[in-house]
């Protein structure tokens, strides 16, 4: 099942392609298996090579497991936890819920309460949306006109009013999500909320209110008729919603809005670029503003990338690594110069993350030159983040510095993870632990200094899940004190993360708990080696996790469901059966341990909870 190393390209076709009698590209996993969701069987086939021996004390299976982690991390913590959505069978029911939520919250949000909430967002969350808007004072005028119109005309509004409403409710939803509960309870009548939900916990009440507010914003976007009557407020609304957990909670709906927002931004940028060339001041200013929107959208586009999002625009911006060596040799160039704006700085940092994430789930080994270039660029951007305005009074400047430091340290962490996996660098694990400690300290400092708001940003839980799951996975096979202690520290941190993070936080805890139980299972049994291949029920469970998540995200059967008789004799949905594999021949006890664990702790809980 697992060997010392996982080949980039197999010497023979995988067992899945051989059985189906189709041409195999012999990559690991191969292209056919990626499309069919049978990566684990393909990897298993590639690693089942005869004639290899190993020292049991050397834990020869660990290298193969670490290579396998690249697929596991892609499908489970990344796609399964954050980018897979449980679909409702009745679309009308979904629209009805949006309508009821919007009516309830519009009726119960007072003008005074909305002004308090808008004040909070302007004073504390500027980092998240100032670059998307122009004159902030216009927001308060828009809010005033909105309430006047709501009283006079109710829902009988034109497209312009719908765009204003969508933008305002996007900002208000963001405010509700990040605001302290004390402020939320002053703005909203909590008794009304408790009548509509069974919970009495403050964080769950606040999460319920946020869901209502963001549903109102989404319903307003639907009402804008944005395909026929596009408007820049549509783009602004999508960007603001992206600063909340909504893209991870409803990835399919949000990705549809995101693709339309990016297309509209490209259309607008083309038009304003022509004006700026003609030395029009208005055109030049508009072009600069749209560039900010474009970088924000590309950042979001990259974060949302996955099998459920086939259209990707962020790749239109090339990697920084192509220019790194050139800039270093260029005379009189300060490579530590501060970026023009925070949006560009954030994109450049995330583009380095993209340079590393491309090696998830594709079986390719990152070249040392690439890793060295990322290391060099990450160190440069660490300096650039340090050079950001350090205003202890400004919440916005503190928020920017926190996000910058968090993301750069995340990149350095991922860099060492690749060094450990592909180059077995003995110094990488201590560095991984060190960067984990730095990130933990950043988050804990926010708690200690009254900046819990920063820890609610969706990128924090999204990246923290990578730290926690990898080290929990590694801890299954490594009993060192350092690994044990860092896992304990991460578990303590995750337990204390803001509960308003909701189901994603709950599911992350569930994943970590499963790794703890798998560690106990590994200790109860013995890893069996057969012809250079290692077997244990834990390995099979991990492989099944990947298979389950990849199949869950395979849309080919849904897309082809309407073909009917166009493909005679073809039954979609029935061709993803498991091949017979060696571990099935190891006895009933092996299969029983696997099935009992999966029945009690199903991986699909992270989708269907």
Coordinates of N, CA and C in Angstrom, one line a residue, residues 365-522:
X365 N 7.3 16.6 -8.2 CA 8.3 17.0 -7.2 C 8.8 18.4 -7.4
X366 N 8.7 19.3 -6.5 CA 9.1 20.7 -6.7 C 10.6 20.8 -6.9
X367 N 11.0 21.5 -7.9 CA 12.5 21.6 -8.1 C 13.1 22.4 -7.0
X368 N 14.3 22.1 -6.6 CA 15.0 22.9 -5.6 C 15.1 24.4 -5.9
X369 N 15.3 24.7 -7.2 CA 15.4 26.1 -7.6 C 14.1 26.9 -7.3
X370 N 13.0 26.2 -7.5 CA 11.7 26.8 -7.2 C 11.5 27.1 -5.7
X371 N 11.9 26.1 -4.9 CA 11.8 26.2 -3.4 C 12.7 27.3 -2.9
X372 N 13.9 27.4 -3.5 CA 14.9 28.5 -3.1 C 14.3 29.8 -3.5
X373 N 13.7 29.9 -4.7 CA 13.2 31.2 -5.1 C 12.0 31.7 -4.3
X374 N 11.1 30.7 -3.9 CA 10.0 31.1 -3.0 C 10.6 31.5 -1.6
X375 N 11.6 30.8 -1.1 CA 12.2 31.2 0.2 C 12.7 32.6 0.1
X376 N 13.4 33.0 -1.0 CA 14.0 34.3 -1.1 C 12.9 35.4 -1.2
X377 N 11.8 35.1 -2.0 CA 10.7 36.1 -2.1 C 10.0 36.2 -0.8
X378 N 9.7 35.1 -0.1 CA 9.0 35.2 1.1 C 9.8 36.0 2.2
X379 N 11.1 35.9 2.2 CA 11.9 36.7 3.1 C 11.8 38.2 2.7
X380 N 11.7 38.5 1.4 CA 11.6 39.9 0.9 C 10.2 40.4 1.4
X381 N 9.2 39.6 1.3 CA 7.8 40.1 1.6 C 7.7 40.2 3.2
X382 N 8.4 39.4 3.9 CA 8.4 39.6 5.3 C 8.9 41.0 5.7
X383 N 9.9 41.4 5.0 CA 10.5 42.8 5.2 C 9.4 43.8 4.8
X384 N 8.7 43.6 3.7 CA 7.7 44.5 3.2 C 6.6 44.6 4.2
X385 N 6.1 43.5 4.8 CA 5.1 43.6 5.8 C 5.6 44.3 7.0
X386 N 6.8 44.1 7.4 CA 7.4 44.8 8.5 C 7.4 46.3 8.3
X387 N 7.5 46.7 7.0 CA 7.6 48.1 6.7 C 6.3 48.8 6.6
X388 N 5.2 48.0 6.7 CA 3.8 48.6 6.7 C 3.7 49.5 7.9
X389 N 2.8 50.5 7.8 CA 2.6 51.5 8.8 C 2.3 50.8 10.2
X390 N 3.1 51.1 11.2 CA 2.9 50.5 12.5 C 2.3 51.6 13.4
X391 N 1.0 51.7 13.2 CA 0.2 52.7 14.0 C -0.6 51.9 15.1
X392 N -0.1 52.1 16.3 CA -0.8 51.3 17.4 C -2.2 51.8 17.6
X393 N -2.5 53.0 17.2 CA -3.9 53.5 17.4 C -4.8 53.0 16.3
X394 N -4.3 52.8 15.1 CA -5.1 52.4 14.0 C -5.4 50.9 14.0
X395 N -6.6 50.5 14.1 CA -7.0 49.1 14.0 C -6.7 48.5 12.7
X396 N -6.9 49.3 11.6 CA -6.7 48.9 10.3 C -5.2 48.5 10.0
X397 N -4.3 49.4 10.4 CA -2.9 49.1 10.2 C -2.4 47.8 11.0
X398 N -3.0 47.6 12.2 CA -2.7 46.4 12.9 C -3.2 45.2 12.2
X399 N -4.4 45.3 11.6 CA -5.0 44.2 10.9 C -4.2 43.8 9.7
X400 N -3.7 44.8 9.0 CA -2.9 44.6 7.8 C -1.6 43.8 8.1
X401 N -1.0 44.3 9.2 CA 0.3 43.7 9.6 C 0.1 42.2 10.0
X402 N -1.0 42.0 10.8 CA -1.3 40.7 11.2 C -1.5 39.7 10.0
X403 N -2.4 40.1 9.1 CA -2.7 39.3 7.9 C -1.4 39.0 7.1
X404 N -0.6 40.1 7.0 CA 0.7 39.9 6.2 C 1.6 38.9 6.9
X405 N 1.9 39.1 8.2 CA 2.8 38.2 8.9 C 2.2 36.8 8.9
X406 N 0.9 36.6 9.1 CA 0.3 35.3 9.1 C 0.5 34.6 7.8
X407 N 0.2 35.3 6.7 CA 0.3 34.6 5.4 C 1.8 34.3 5.0
X408 N 2.7 35.2 5.3 CA 4.1 34.9 4.9 C 4.6 33.7 5.7
X409 N 4.3 33.7 7.0 CA 4.7 32.5 7.8 C 4.1 31.2 7.4
X410 N 2.9 31.3 6.9 CA 2.2 30.2 6.3 C 2.9 29.6 5.1
X411 N 3.4 30.6 4.2 CA 4.2 30.2 3.1 C 5.5 29.5 3.5
X412 N 6.2 30.1 4.4 CA 7.4 29.5 4.9 C 7.2 28.1 5.5
X413 N 6.1 27.9 6.2 CA 5.7 26.6 6.7 C 5.5 25.6 5.6
X414 N 4.7 26.0 4.6 CA 4.5 25.1 3.5 C 5.7 24.7 2.7
X415 N 6.6 25.7 2.7 CA 7.9 25.5 2.0 C 8.7 24.3 2.7
X416 N 8.7 24.4 4.1 CA 9.4 23.4 4.8 C 8.7 22.0 4.8
X417 N 7.4 22.1 4.7 CA 6.6 20.8 4.5 C 7.0 20.1 3.2
X418 N 7.2 20.9 2.1 CA 7.6 20.3 0.9 C 9.1 19.7 1.0
X419 N 9.9 20.5 1.7 CA 11.3 20.0 1.9 C 11.3 18.7 2.6
X420 N 10.4 18.5 3.6 CA 10.4 17.3 4.4 C 9.8 16.2 3.6
X421 N 8.8 16.4 2.8 CA 8.1 15.4 2.1 C 8.9 14.9 0.9
X422 N 9.5 15.8 0.1 CA 10.2 15.4 -1.1 C 11.7 15.2 -1.0
X423 N 12.3 15.9 0.0 CA 13.7 15.8 0.1 C 14.2 15.3 1.4
X424 N 13.2 14.9 2.3 CA 13.6 14.3 3.6 C 14.6 15.1 4.3
X425 N 14.5 16.4 4.3 CA 15.4 17.3 4.9 C 15.2 17.2 6.5
X426 N 16.3 16.8 7.2 CA 16.2 16.5 8.6 C 16.0 17.8 9.4
X427 N 16.3 18.9 8.8 CA 16.1 20.2 9.5 C 14.7 20.8 9.3
X428 N 13.9 20.2 8.4 CA 12.6 20.7 8.0 C 11.5 20.6 9.1
X429 N 11.5 19.4 9.8 CA 10.5 19.3 10.9 C 10.7 20.3 12.0
X430 N 11.9 20.5 12.5 CA 12.0 21.6 13.5 C 11.6 23.0 13.0
X431 N 11.8 23.2 11.7 CA 11.4 24.5 11.2 C 9.9 24.6 11.0
X432 N 9.3 23.5 10.7 CA 7.8 23.4 10.6 C 7.2 23.7 12.0
X433 N 7.8 23.1 13.0 CA 7.3 23.3 14.4 C 7.5 24.8 14.8
X434 N 8.7 25.3 14.4 CA 9.0 26.7 14.7 C 8.0 27.7 14.1
X435 N 7.7 27.5 12.8 CA 6.7 28.4 12.1 C 5.3 28.2 12.6
X436 N 5.0 27.0 13.1 CA 3.7 26.8 13.7 C 3.6 27.5 15.0
X437 N 4.7 27.5 15.8 CA 4.7 28.3 17.0 C 4.6 29.8 16.8
X438 N 5.2 30.3 15.7 CA 5.1 31.7 15.4 C 3.6 32.1 15.0
X439 N 3.0 31.2 14.3 CA 1.6 31.5 13.9 C 0.7 31.4 15.1
X440 N 0.9 30.4 16.0 CA 0.1 30.3 17.2 C 0.3 31.6 18.0
X441 N 1.5 32.1 18.1 CA 1.8 33.3 18.9 C 1.0 34.5 18.3
X442 N 1.0 34.6 17.0 CA 0.3 35.7 16.3 C -1.2 35.7 16.7
X443 N -1.8 34.5 16.7 CA -3.2 34.4 17.0 C -3.5 34.7 18.5
X444 N -2.6 34.1 19.3 CA -2.8 34.3 20.8 C -2.6 35.7 21.2
X445 N -1.7 36.4 20.5 CA -1.5 37.9 20.8 C -2.8 38.7 20.5
X446 N -3.5 38.3 19.5 CA -4.8 39.0 19.2 C -5.7 38.8 20.3
X447 N -5.8 37.6 20.9 CA -6.7 37.3 22.0 C -6.3 38.2 23.2
X448 N -5.0 38.2 23.5 CA -4.5 38.9 24.7 C -4.6 40.4 24.6
X449 N -4.5 40.9 23.4 CA -4.6 42.4 23.2 C -5.9 42.9 22.7
X450 N -6.9 42.1 22.9 CA -8.3 42.5 22.6 C -8.6 42.7 21.1
X451 N -7.9 41.9 20.2 CA -8.1 42.0 18.8 C -8.6 40.6 18.2
X452 N -9.6 40.1 19.0 CA -10.2 38.8 18.5 C -10.8 38.9 17.2
X453 N -11.2 40.1 16.8 CA -11.7 40.3 15.4 C -10.8 39.8 14.3
X454 N -9.5 40.0 14.5 CA -8.6 39.5 13.4 C -8.6 38.0 13.2
X455 N -8.8 37.3 14.3 CA -8.8 35.8 14.2 C -10.0 35.2 13.5
X456 N -11.0 36.1 13.2 CA -12.3 35.6 12.6 C -12.1 35.6 11.0
X457 N -11.0 36.2 10.5 CA -10.9 36.3 9.1 C -10.8 34.8 8.5
X458 N -11.6 34.6 7.5 CA -11.7 33.2 7.0 C -10.4 32.6 6.6
X459 N -9.4 33.4 6.2 CA -8.1 32.8 5.8 C -7.3 32.2 7.0
X460 N -7.7 32.7 8.2 CA -7.0 32.2 9.4 C -7.4 30.7 9.6
X461 N -8.7 30.4 9.7 CA -9.1 29.0 9.9 C -8.8 28.1 8.7
X462 N -8.8 28.7 7.5 CA -8.5 28.0 6.3 C -7.0 27.5 6.3
X463 N -6.1 28.3 6.7 CA -4.7 27.9 6.7 C -4.3 27.2 8.0
X464 N -5.0 27.6 9.1 CA -4.7 26.9 10.3 C -5.1 25.4 10.2
X465 N -6.1 25.1 9.4 CA -6.5 23.7 9.2 C -5.4 22.9 8.6
X466 N -4.5 23.5 7.7 CA -3.4 22.8 7.1 C -2.4 22.5 8.2
X467 N -2.1 23.5 9.0 CA -1.1 23.2 10.1 C -1.6 22.0 11.0
X468 N -2.8 22.1 11.4 CA -3.3 21.2 12.4 C -3.4 19.8 11.8
X469 N -4.0 19.7 10.6 CA -4.2 18.3 10.1 C -2.8 17.7 9.7
X470 N -1.9 18.4 9.1 CA -0.6 17.8 8.8 C 0.1 17.3 10.0
X471 N 0.2 18.1 11.0 CA 1.0 17.7 12.2 C 0.2 16.6 13.0
X472 N -1.1 16.6 13.0 CA -1.9 15.5 13.6 C -1.6 14.2 12.8
X473 N -1.6 14.3 11.5 CA -1.3 13.2 10.6 C 0.1 12.7 10.9
X474 N 1.1 13.6 11.0 CA 2.5 13.2 11.2 C 2.6 12.6 12.6
X475 N 1.9 13.0 13.5 CA 1.9 12.5 14.9 C 1.5 11.1 15.0
X476 N 0.7 10.6 14.0 CA 0.2 9.2 14.0 C 1.4 8.3 14.0
X477 N 2.5 8.7 13.2 CA 3.6 7.9 13.0 C 4.9 8.3 13.7
X478 N 4.8 9.4 14.4 CA 6.0 10.0 15.0 C 5.6 10.3 16.5
X479 N 6.4 9.7 17.4 CA 6.1 9.9 18.9 C 7.0 10.8 19.5
X480 N 7.7 11.6 18.8 CA 8.7 12.5 19.4 C 8.0 13.6 20.3
X481 N 8.7 14.0 21.3 CA 8.1 15.0 22.2 C 7.8 16.3 21.6
X482 N 8.6 16.8 20.6 CA 8.4 18.0 20.0 C 7.1 18.0 19.2
X483 N 6.9 16.9 18.4 CA 5.7 16.8 17.6 C 4.5 16.7 18.5
X484 N 4.6 15.9 19.6 CA 3.5 15.8 20.6 C 3.1 17.1 21.2
X485 N 4.1 17.9 21.5 CA 3.8 19.2 22.2 C 3.1 20.2 21.2
X486 N 3.6 20.2 20.0 CA 3.1 21.2 19.1 C 1.6 20.8 18.7
X487 N 1.3 19.5 18.6 CA 0.0 19.1 18.4 C -0.9 19.5 19.5
X488 N -0.5 19.3 20.8 CA -1.2 19.8 21.9 C -1.5 21.3 21.9
X489 N -0.5 22.1 21.5 CA -0.6 23.5 21.4 C -1.7 23.9 20.3
X490 N -1.6 23.2 19.2 CA -2.6 23.5 18.1 C -4.0 23.1 18.6
X491 N -4.1 22.0 19.2 CA -5.5 21.6 19.7 C -6.0 22.6 20.7
X492 N -5.2 23.1 21.6 CA -5.6 24.1 22.6 C -6.1 25.4 21.9
X493 N -5.3 25.8 20.9 CA -5.6 27.0 20.1 C -7.0 26.8 19.4
X494 N -7.1 25.7 18.7 CA -8.4 25.5 17.9 C -9.6 25.4 18.8
X495 N -9.4 24.8 20.0 CA -10.6 24.8 20.9 C -11.0 26.2 21.3
X496 N -10.1 27.2 21.4 CA -10.3 28.5 21.8 C -10.6 29.5 20.7
X497 N -10.6 29.0 19.4 CA -10.9 29.9 18.3 C -12.4 30.3 18.4
X498 N -12.7 31.5 17.8 CA -14.0 32.1 17.9 C -15.1 31.1 17.4
X499 N -16.1 30.8 18.2 CA -17.1 29.8 17.8 C -18.0 30.3 16.6
X500 N -17.9 31.6 16.4 CA -18.7 32.1 15.2 C -18.2 31.5 13.9
X501 N -17.0 30.9 13.9 CA -16.5 30.3 12.7 C -17.4 29.1 12.3
X502 N -18.2 28.7 13.3 CA -19.3 27.7 13.0 C -18.9 26.3 12.6
X503 N -19.5 25.8 11.6 CA -19.4 24.4 11.2 C -18.0 24.0 10.8
X504 N -17.3 25.0 10.2 CA -15.9 24.7 9.7 C -15.0 24.4 10.9
X505 N -15.2 25.2 11.9 CA -14.4 24.9 13.1 C -14.7 23.6 13.8
X506 N -16.0 23.3 13.8 CA -16.5 22.0 14.4 C -15.9 20.8 13.6
X507 N -16.0 21.0 12.2 CA -15.5 19.9 11.4 C -13.9 19.7 11.4
X508 N -13.2 20.8 11.6 CA -11.8 20.7 11.8 C -11.5 20.0 13.1
X509 N -12.2 20.2 14.2 CA -12.0 19.5 15.4 C -12.3 18.0 15.2
X510 N -13.3 17.7 14.4 CA -13.6 16.3 14.1 C -12.5 15.6 13.3
X511 N -11.9 16.3 12.3 CA -10.8 15.7 11.6 C -9.6 15.4 12.5
X512 N -9.3 16.3 13.4 CA -8.2 16.1 14.3 C -8.5 15.0 15.3
X513 N -9.7 14.9 15.7 CA -10.1 13.7 16.6 C -9.9 12.4 15.8
X514 N -10.2 12.4 14.6 CA -10.1 11.1 13.8 C -8.6 10.7 13.7
X515 N -7.7 11.7 13.5 CA -6.3 11.4 13.5 C -5.8 10.9 14.8
X516 N -6.3 11.4 15.9 CA -6.0 10.9 17.3 C -6.4 9.4 17.4
X517 N -7.6 9.1 16.9 CA -8.1 7.7 17.0 C -7.3 6.8 16.1
X518 N -6.9 7.3 14.9 CA -6.1 6.5 14.0 C -4.7 6.2 14.6
X519 N -4.2 7.1 15.4 CA -2.9 6.9 16.0 C -3.0 5.7 17.0
X520 N -4.1 5.7 17.8 CA -4.4 4.6 18.7 C -4.5 3.3 18.0
X521 N -5.2 3.3 16.8 CA -5.4 2.1 16.0 C -4.1 1.6 15.5
X522 N -3.2 2.5 15.1 CA -1.9 2.0 14.6 C -1.1 1.3 15.6

